PDB file of C-alpha atoms in Angstrom:
ATOM      1  CA  MET D   6     137.102 236.207  82.159  1.00 60.00           C
ATOM      2  CA  ASN D   7     133.651 236.130  80.450  1.00 73.00           C
ATOM      3  CA  ARG D   8     133.323 232.122  81.276  1.00 72.00           C
ATOM      4  CA  ARG D   9     133.638 233.807  84.937  1.00 73.00           C
ATOM      5  CA  LEU D  10     130.819 236.052  84.742  1.00 72.00           C
ATOM      6  CA  LEU D  11     128.257 233.519  82.939  1.00 73.00           C
ATOM      7  CA  TRP D  12     128.479 231.683  86.513  1.00 76.00           C
ATOM      8  CA  MET D  13     128.164 234.845  88.558  1.00 78.00           C
ATOM      9  CA  PRO D  14     124.043 234.608  88.101  1.00 78.00           C
ATOM     10  CA  LEU D  15     124.093 230.975  89.362  1.00 77.00           C
ATOM     11  CA  VAL D  16     126.529 231.303  92.235  1.00 77.00           C
ATOM     12  CA  ALA D  17     124.233 234.426  93.540  1.00 78.00           C
ATOM     13  CA  PHE D  18     121.000 232.588  93.212  1.00 80.00           C
ATOM     14  CA  VAL D  19     123.027 229.543  95.546  1.00 82.00           C
ATOM     15  CA  VAL D  20     124.175 232.134  97.934  1.00 81.00           C
ATOM     16  CA  VAL D  21     120.296 233.525  98.354  1.00 80.00           C
ATOM     17  CA  ALA D  22     118.956 230.039  98.485  1.00 77.00           C
ATOM     18  CA  ALA D  23     121.243 228.590 100.647  1.00 76.00           C
ATOM     19  CA  LEU D  24     120.174 232.093 103.120  1.00 75.00           C
ATOM     20  CA  PHE D  25     116.822 231.316 102.679  1.00 73.00           C
ATOM     21  CA  ALA D  26     117.532 227.520 103.224  1.00 73.00           C
ATOM     22  CA  TRP D  27     119.272 228.623 106.433  1.00 73.00           C
ATOM     23  CA  MET D  28     116.871 231.199 107.638  1.00 69.00           C
ATOM     24  CA  LEU D  29     113.627 228.817 106.802  1.00 70.00           C
ATOM     25  CA  PRO D  30     113.483 226.854 109.743  1.00 71.00           C
ATOM     26  CA  ARG D  31     114.108 229.572 112.757  1.00 65.00           C
ATOM     27  CA  GLU D  32     110.963 231.000 114.349  1.00 61.00           C
ATOM     28  CA  PRO D  33     110.869 234.760 114.172  1.00 55.00           C
ATOM     29  CA  ASP D  34     110.703 236.932 116.981  1.00 52.00           C
ATOM     30  CA  ARG D  35     107.394 238.759 116.684  1.00 52.00           C
ATOM     31  CA  GLN D  36     107.451 240.727 119.799  1.00 52.00           C
ATOM     32  CA  VAL D  37     108.241 243.985 120.347  1.00 55.00           C
ATOM     33  CA  ARG D  38     110.458 244.466 123.389  1.00 65.00           C
ATOM     34  CA  SER D  39     110.383 247.832 125.349  1.00 69.00           C
ATOM     35  CA  ARG D  40     113.467 249.996 125.037  1.00 78.00           C
ATOM     36  CA  LEU D  41     113.008 251.176 128.703  1.00 81.00           C
ATOM     37  CA  VAL D  42     114.192 247.617 130.296  1.00 88.00           C
ATOM     38  CA  GLY D  43     117.034 248.794 132.444  1.00 88.00           C
ATOM     39  CA  LYS D  44     115.619 252.427 132.540  1.00 94.00           C
ATOM     40  CA  PRO D  45     113.312 254.016 134.895  1.00 95.00           C
ATOM     41  CA  LEU D  46     109.640 253.950 134.650  1.00 94.00           C
ATOM     42  CA  PRO D  47     108.154 257.311 132.554  1.00 95.00           C
ATOM     43  CA  ASP D  48     106.458 259.780 134.612  1.00 96.00           C
ATOM     44  CA  PHE D  49     102.237 259.514 134.903  1.00 97.00           C
ATOM     45  CA  THR D  50      99.372 260.278 136.974  1.00 97.00           C
ATOM     46  CA  LEU D  51      96.139 257.966 136.081  1.00 98.00           C
ATOM     47  CA  ALA D  52      92.928 258.745 137.812  1.00 98.00           C
ATOM     48  CA  PRO D  53      91.519 255.041 139.350  1.00 98.00           C
ATOM     49  CA  ILE D  54      89.073 253.267 137.444  1.00 98.00           C
ATOM     50  CA  ALA D  55      88.390 250.682 139.656  1.00 96.00           C
ATOM     51  CA  THR D  56      85.697 251.146 143.118  1.00 92.00           C
ATOM     52  CA  GLY D  57      87.483 250.818 146.458  1.00 94.00           C
ATOM     53  CA  LYS D  58      91.056 251.186 144.662  1.00 96.00           C
ATOM     54  CA  PRO D  59      93.389 254.606 144.109  1.00 97.00           C
ATOM     55  CA  GLY D  60      94.728 255.567 141.018  1.00 97.00           C
ATOM     56  CA  LEU D  61      98.488 255.024 139.949  1.00 97.00           C
ATOM     57  CA  SER D  62     101.074 257.150 139.318  1.00 97.00           C
ATOM     58  CA  THR D  63     104.984 256.680 138.876  1.00 96.00           C
ATOM     59  CA  ALA D  64     105.400 257.751 142.579  1.00 95.00           C
ATOM     60  CA  ALA D  65     104.464 254.423 143.944  1.00 94.00           C
ATOM     61  CA  PHE D  66     106.847 252.591 142.484  1.00 96.00           C
ATOM     62  CA  ARG D  67     109.560 254.569 143.949  1.00 95.00           C
ATOM     63  CA  THR D  68     109.103 253.521 147.472  1.00 94.00           C
ATOM     64  CA  GLY D  69     112.072 250.557 147.515  1.00 94.00           C
ATOM     65  CA  THR D  70     109.730 247.485 147.332  1.00 95.00           C
ATOM     66  CA  PRO D  71     110.047 245.535 144.018  1.00 97.00           C
ATOM     67  CA  ARG D  72     106.748 245.251 142.110  1.00 97.00           C
ATOM     68  CA  LEU D  73     104.760 243.891 139.044  1.00 98.00           C
ATOM     69  CA  LEU D  74     102.559 246.488 136.832  1.00 98.00           C
ATOM     70  CA  ASN D  75     100.204 244.329 134.678  1.00 98.00           C
ATOM     71  CA  VAL D  76      98.999 245.960 131.385  1.00 98.00           C
ATOM     72  CA  PHE D  77      95.056 244.428 130.812  1.00 98.00           C
ATOM     73  CA  GLY D  78      91.937 245.239 129.454  1.00 97.00           C
ATOM     74  CA  SER D  79      88.149 244.077 130.611  1.00 97.00           C
ATOM     75  CA  TRP D  80      88.123 243.070 127.015  1.00 97.00           C
ATOM     76  CA  CYS D  81      91.535 241.249 126.154  1.00 96.00           C
ATOM     77  CA  VAL D  82      90.899 237.509 126.568  1.00 97.00           C
ATOM     78  CA  PRO D  83      94.514 236.315 126.779  1.00 97.00           C
ATOM     79  CA  CYS D  84      94.209 239.257 130.059  1.00 97.00           C
ATOM     80  CA  ALA D  85      91.416 236.912 131.870  1.00 97.00           C
ATOM     81  CA  ALA D  86      93.041 233.699 130.947  1.00 97.00           C
ATOM     82  CA  GLU D  87      96.175 234.533 132.953  1.00 97.00           C
ATOM     83  CA  ALA D  88      94.275 236.352 135.636  1.00 97.00           C
ATOM     84  CA  PRO D  89      94.812 232.849 138.111  1.00 97.00           C
ATOM     85  CA  GLN D  90      98.418 232.767 137.773  1.00 98.00           C
ATOM     86  CA  LEU D  91      98.382 236.366 139.109  1.00 98.00           C
ATOM     87  CA  ALA D  92      96.406 235.420 141.790  1.00 97.00           C
ATOM     88  CA  LYS D  93      99.132 232.904 142.633  1.00 98.00           C
ATOM     89  CA  LEU D  94     101.853 235.620 142.188  1.00 98.00           C
ATOM     90  CA  ALA D  95      99.837 238.287 144.630  1.00 98.00           C
ATOM     91  CA  ALA D  96      98.945 234.615 147.188  1.00 97.00           C
ATOM     92  CA  ALA D  97     102.792 234.290 146.790  1.00 97.00           C
ATOM     93  CA  GLY D  98     103.422 238.039 148.163  1.00 96.00           C
ATOM     94  CA  ALA D  99     104.142 240.020 144.751  1.00 97.00           C
ATOM     95  CA  PRO D 100     102.683 243.239 144.916  1.00 97.00           C
ATOM     96  CA  ILE D 101     100.764 243.993 141.466  1.00 98.00           C
ATOM     97  CA  ASP D 102      99.496 247.311 140.210  1.00 98.00           C
ATOM     98  CA  ALA D 103      97.519 247.468 136.782  1.00 98.00           C
ATOM     99  CA  ILE D 104      97.108 249.565 133.755  1.00 98.00           C
ATOM    100  CA  ALA D 105      93.319 249.274 132.363  1.00 98.00           C
ATOM    101  CA  ILE D 106      93.455 249.923 128.730  1.00 97.00           C
ATOM    102  CA  ARG D 107      91.191 251.693 126.501  1.00 96.00           C
ATOM    103  CA  ASP D 108      88.741 250.843 129.188  1.00 97.00           C
ATOM    104  CA  THR D 109      85.239 251.722 130.919  1.00 97.00           C
ATOM    105  CA  LYS D 110      84.668 251.655 135.307  1.00 97.00           C
ATOM    106  CA  ALA D 111      81.496 249.198 134.223  1.00 97.00           C
ATOM    107  CA  ASP D 112      84.050 246.448 132.295  1.00 97.00           C
ATOM    108  CA  VAL D 113      87.028 246.980 134.548  1.00 98.00           C
ATOM    109  CA  ALA D 114      84.249 245.818 137.416  1.00 97.00           C
ATOM    110  CA  GLN D 115      82.873 242.872 135.797  1.00 97.00           C
ATOM    111  CA  PHE D 116      86.438 241.799 134.663  1.00 98.00           C
ATOM    112  CA  LEU D 117      87.568 242.080 138.029  1.00 97.00           C
ATOM    113  CA  THR D 118      84.679 240.421 139.446  1.00 97.00           C
ATOM    114  CA  ARG D 119      84.538 237.605 137.219  1.00 97.00           C
ATOM    115  CA  ASN D 120      88.332 236.799 137.045  1.00 97.00           C
ATOM    116  CA  GLY D 121      89.467 237.811 140.010  1.00 96.00           C
ATOM    117  CA  ASP D 122      91.132 241.061 141.651  1.00 97.00           C
ATOM    118  CA  PRO D 123      94.742 240.861 143.073  1.00 97.00           C
ATOM    119  CA  PHE D 124      95.904 244.445 142.139  1.00 98.00           C
ATOM    120  CA  ALA D 125      96.544 246.740 145.094  1.00 97.00           C
ATOM    121  CA  ALA D 126      95.848 249.898 142.134  1.00 98.00           C
ATOM    122  CA  VAL D 127      94.223 250.394 139.085  1.00 98.00           C
ATOM    123  CA  GLY D 128      95.063 253.513 136.860  1.00 98.00           C
ATOM    124  CA  ASP D 129      92.861 254.365 134.093  1.00 98.00           C
ATOM    125  CA  ASP D 130      94.845 254.708 130.374  1.00 97.00           C
ATOM    126  CA  ARG D 131      91.955 255.426 128.451  1.00 96.00           C
ATOM    127  CA  ASN D 132      93.915 256.762 124.924  1.00 95.00           C
ATOM    128  CA  SER D 133      96.952 254.455 125.882  1.00 95.00           C
ATOM    129  CA  SER D 134      99.530 256.906 126.237  1.00 95.00           C
ATOM    130  CA  VAL D 135     101.037 255.344 129.472  1.00 96.00           C
ATOM    131  CA  GLN D 136     101.321 251.965 127.941  1.00 95.00           C
ATOM    132  CA  LEU D 137     103.231 253.214 124.866  1.00 92.00           C
ATOM    133  CA  SER D 138     105.197 254.962 126.919  1.00 93.00           C
ATOM    134  CA  LEU D 139     105.960 252.011 128.607  1.00 92.00           C
ATOM    135  CA  GLY D 140     106.732 250.474 124.948  1.00 88.00           C
ATOM    136  CA  SER D 141     104.656 247.880 125.893  1.00 88.00           C
ATOM    137  CA  SER D 142     103.079 247.161 122.653  1.00 82.00           C
ATOM    138  CA  GLY D 143      99.722 245.133 123.889  1.00 89.00           C
ATOM    139  CA  VAL D 144      97.792 243.453 126.406  1.00 95.00           C
ATOM    140  CA  PRO D 145      98.733 241.444 128.799  1.00 97.00           C
ATOM    141  CA  GLU D 146     102.029 242.593 129.239  1.00 96.00           C
ATOM    142  CA  THR D 147     103.574 242.305 133.282  1.00 97.00           C
ATOM    143  CA  PHE D 148     106.532 244.686 134.068  1.00 96.00           C
ATOM    144  CA  VAL D 149     108.816 244.284 137.163  1.00 97.00           C
ATOM    145  CA  ILE D 150     109.798 247.266 138.695  1.00 97.00           C
ATOM    146  CA  ASP D 151     112.236 247.530 141.253  1.00 96.00           C
ATOM    147  CA  GLY D 152     112.122 249.656 144.473  1.00 94.00           C
ATOM    148  CA  GLN D 153     113.401 252.653 142.589  1.00 95.00           C
ATOM    149  CA  GLY D 154     111.012 252.827 140.018  1.00 96.00           C
ATOM    150  CA  LYS D 155     113.318 251.335 137.729  1.00 96.00           C
ATOM    151  CA  ILE D 156     111.752 248.722 134.849  1.00 95.00           C
ATOM    152  CA  ALA D 157     113.742 244.991 135.658  1.00 95.00           C
ATOM    153  CA  HIS D 158     112.078 242.886 133.237  1.00 94.00           C
ATOM    154  CA  GLN D 159     109.275 243.269 130.818  1.00 94.00           C
ATOM    155  CA  HIS D 160     107.066 240.195 130.295  1.00 95.00           C
ATOM    156  CA  ILE D 161     104.707 240.040 126.856  1.00 93.00           C
ATOM    157  CA  GLY D 162     101.702 237.803 126.798  1.00 93.00           C
ATOM    158  CA  ALA D 163      99.677 236.303 128.890  1.00 96.00           C
ATOM    159  CA  ILE D 164     101.357 234.776 132.053  1.00 97.00           C
ATOM    160  CA  ARG D 165     101.201 231.042 132.364  1.00 97.00           C
ATOM    161  CA  ASP D 166     101.670 228.861 134.966  1.00 96.00           C
ATOM    162  CA  GLU D 167     105.826 227.811 134.225  1.00 96.00           C
ATOM    163  CA  ASP D 168     106.053 231.794 134.314  1.00 97.00           C
ATOM    164  CA  VAL D 169     104.903 232.228 137.876  1.00 97.00           C
ATOM    165  CA  PRO D 170     108.614 230.810 139.386  1.00 97.00           C
ATOM    166  CA  MET D 171     110.400 232.826 136.924  1.00 97.00           C
ATOM    167  CA  LEU D 172     108.177 236.238 137.630  1.00 97.00           C
ATOM    168  CA  LEU D 173     109.046 235.777 141.701  1.00 97.00           C
ATOM    169  CA  ALA D 174     112.653 235.346 141.150  1.00 97.00           C
ATOM    170  CA  LYS D 175     112.882 238.305 139.228  1.00 96.00           C
ATOM    171  CA  LEU D 176     110.848 240.645 141.612  1.00 96.00           C
ATOM    172  CA  ASP D 177     113.183 238.742 144.121  1.00 95.00           C
ATOM    173  CA  ALA D 178     116.218 239.939 142.153  1.00 95.00           C
ATOM    174  CA  ALA D 179     114.753 243.560 141.794  1.00 93.00           C
ATOM    175  CA  LYS D 180     114.963 244.580 145.093  1.00 85.00           C
TER     176      LYS D 180
END
């Protein structure tokens, strides 16, 4: 009996070492996903921040037409990097609205002039309250919203060229 107890620490060490060796090569998922995917958008109304464009509210997503909702900031480098892909999505017929996070009207205007403006509406979320209510943890993020205002898909991070067909398919599936 005592001999078995002497081997227990070694067995425990081997089990823990094997667990670490098994988990070590795995890439951790560091993305914080929204728990609202599959659920309705939270109610919000945002004032306009882009000249000549309306603000944004939940009602705009309940018109029967699926839409993309892009969360961005003029100060965000990956947001500028995804601008060409947003233009491709808009050119393919994807309706895109946006929420500008912790931004100013002048900075948003410069951003849209410099990087293009694929947005139908841009709402001003100065304190990130709508962003947080969406379950968004950073920028950029893009949500596919179905025609009834339900979040169908969340794309975390900058949209790359290879993401464009997938987002168009998700938008089409949300009809």
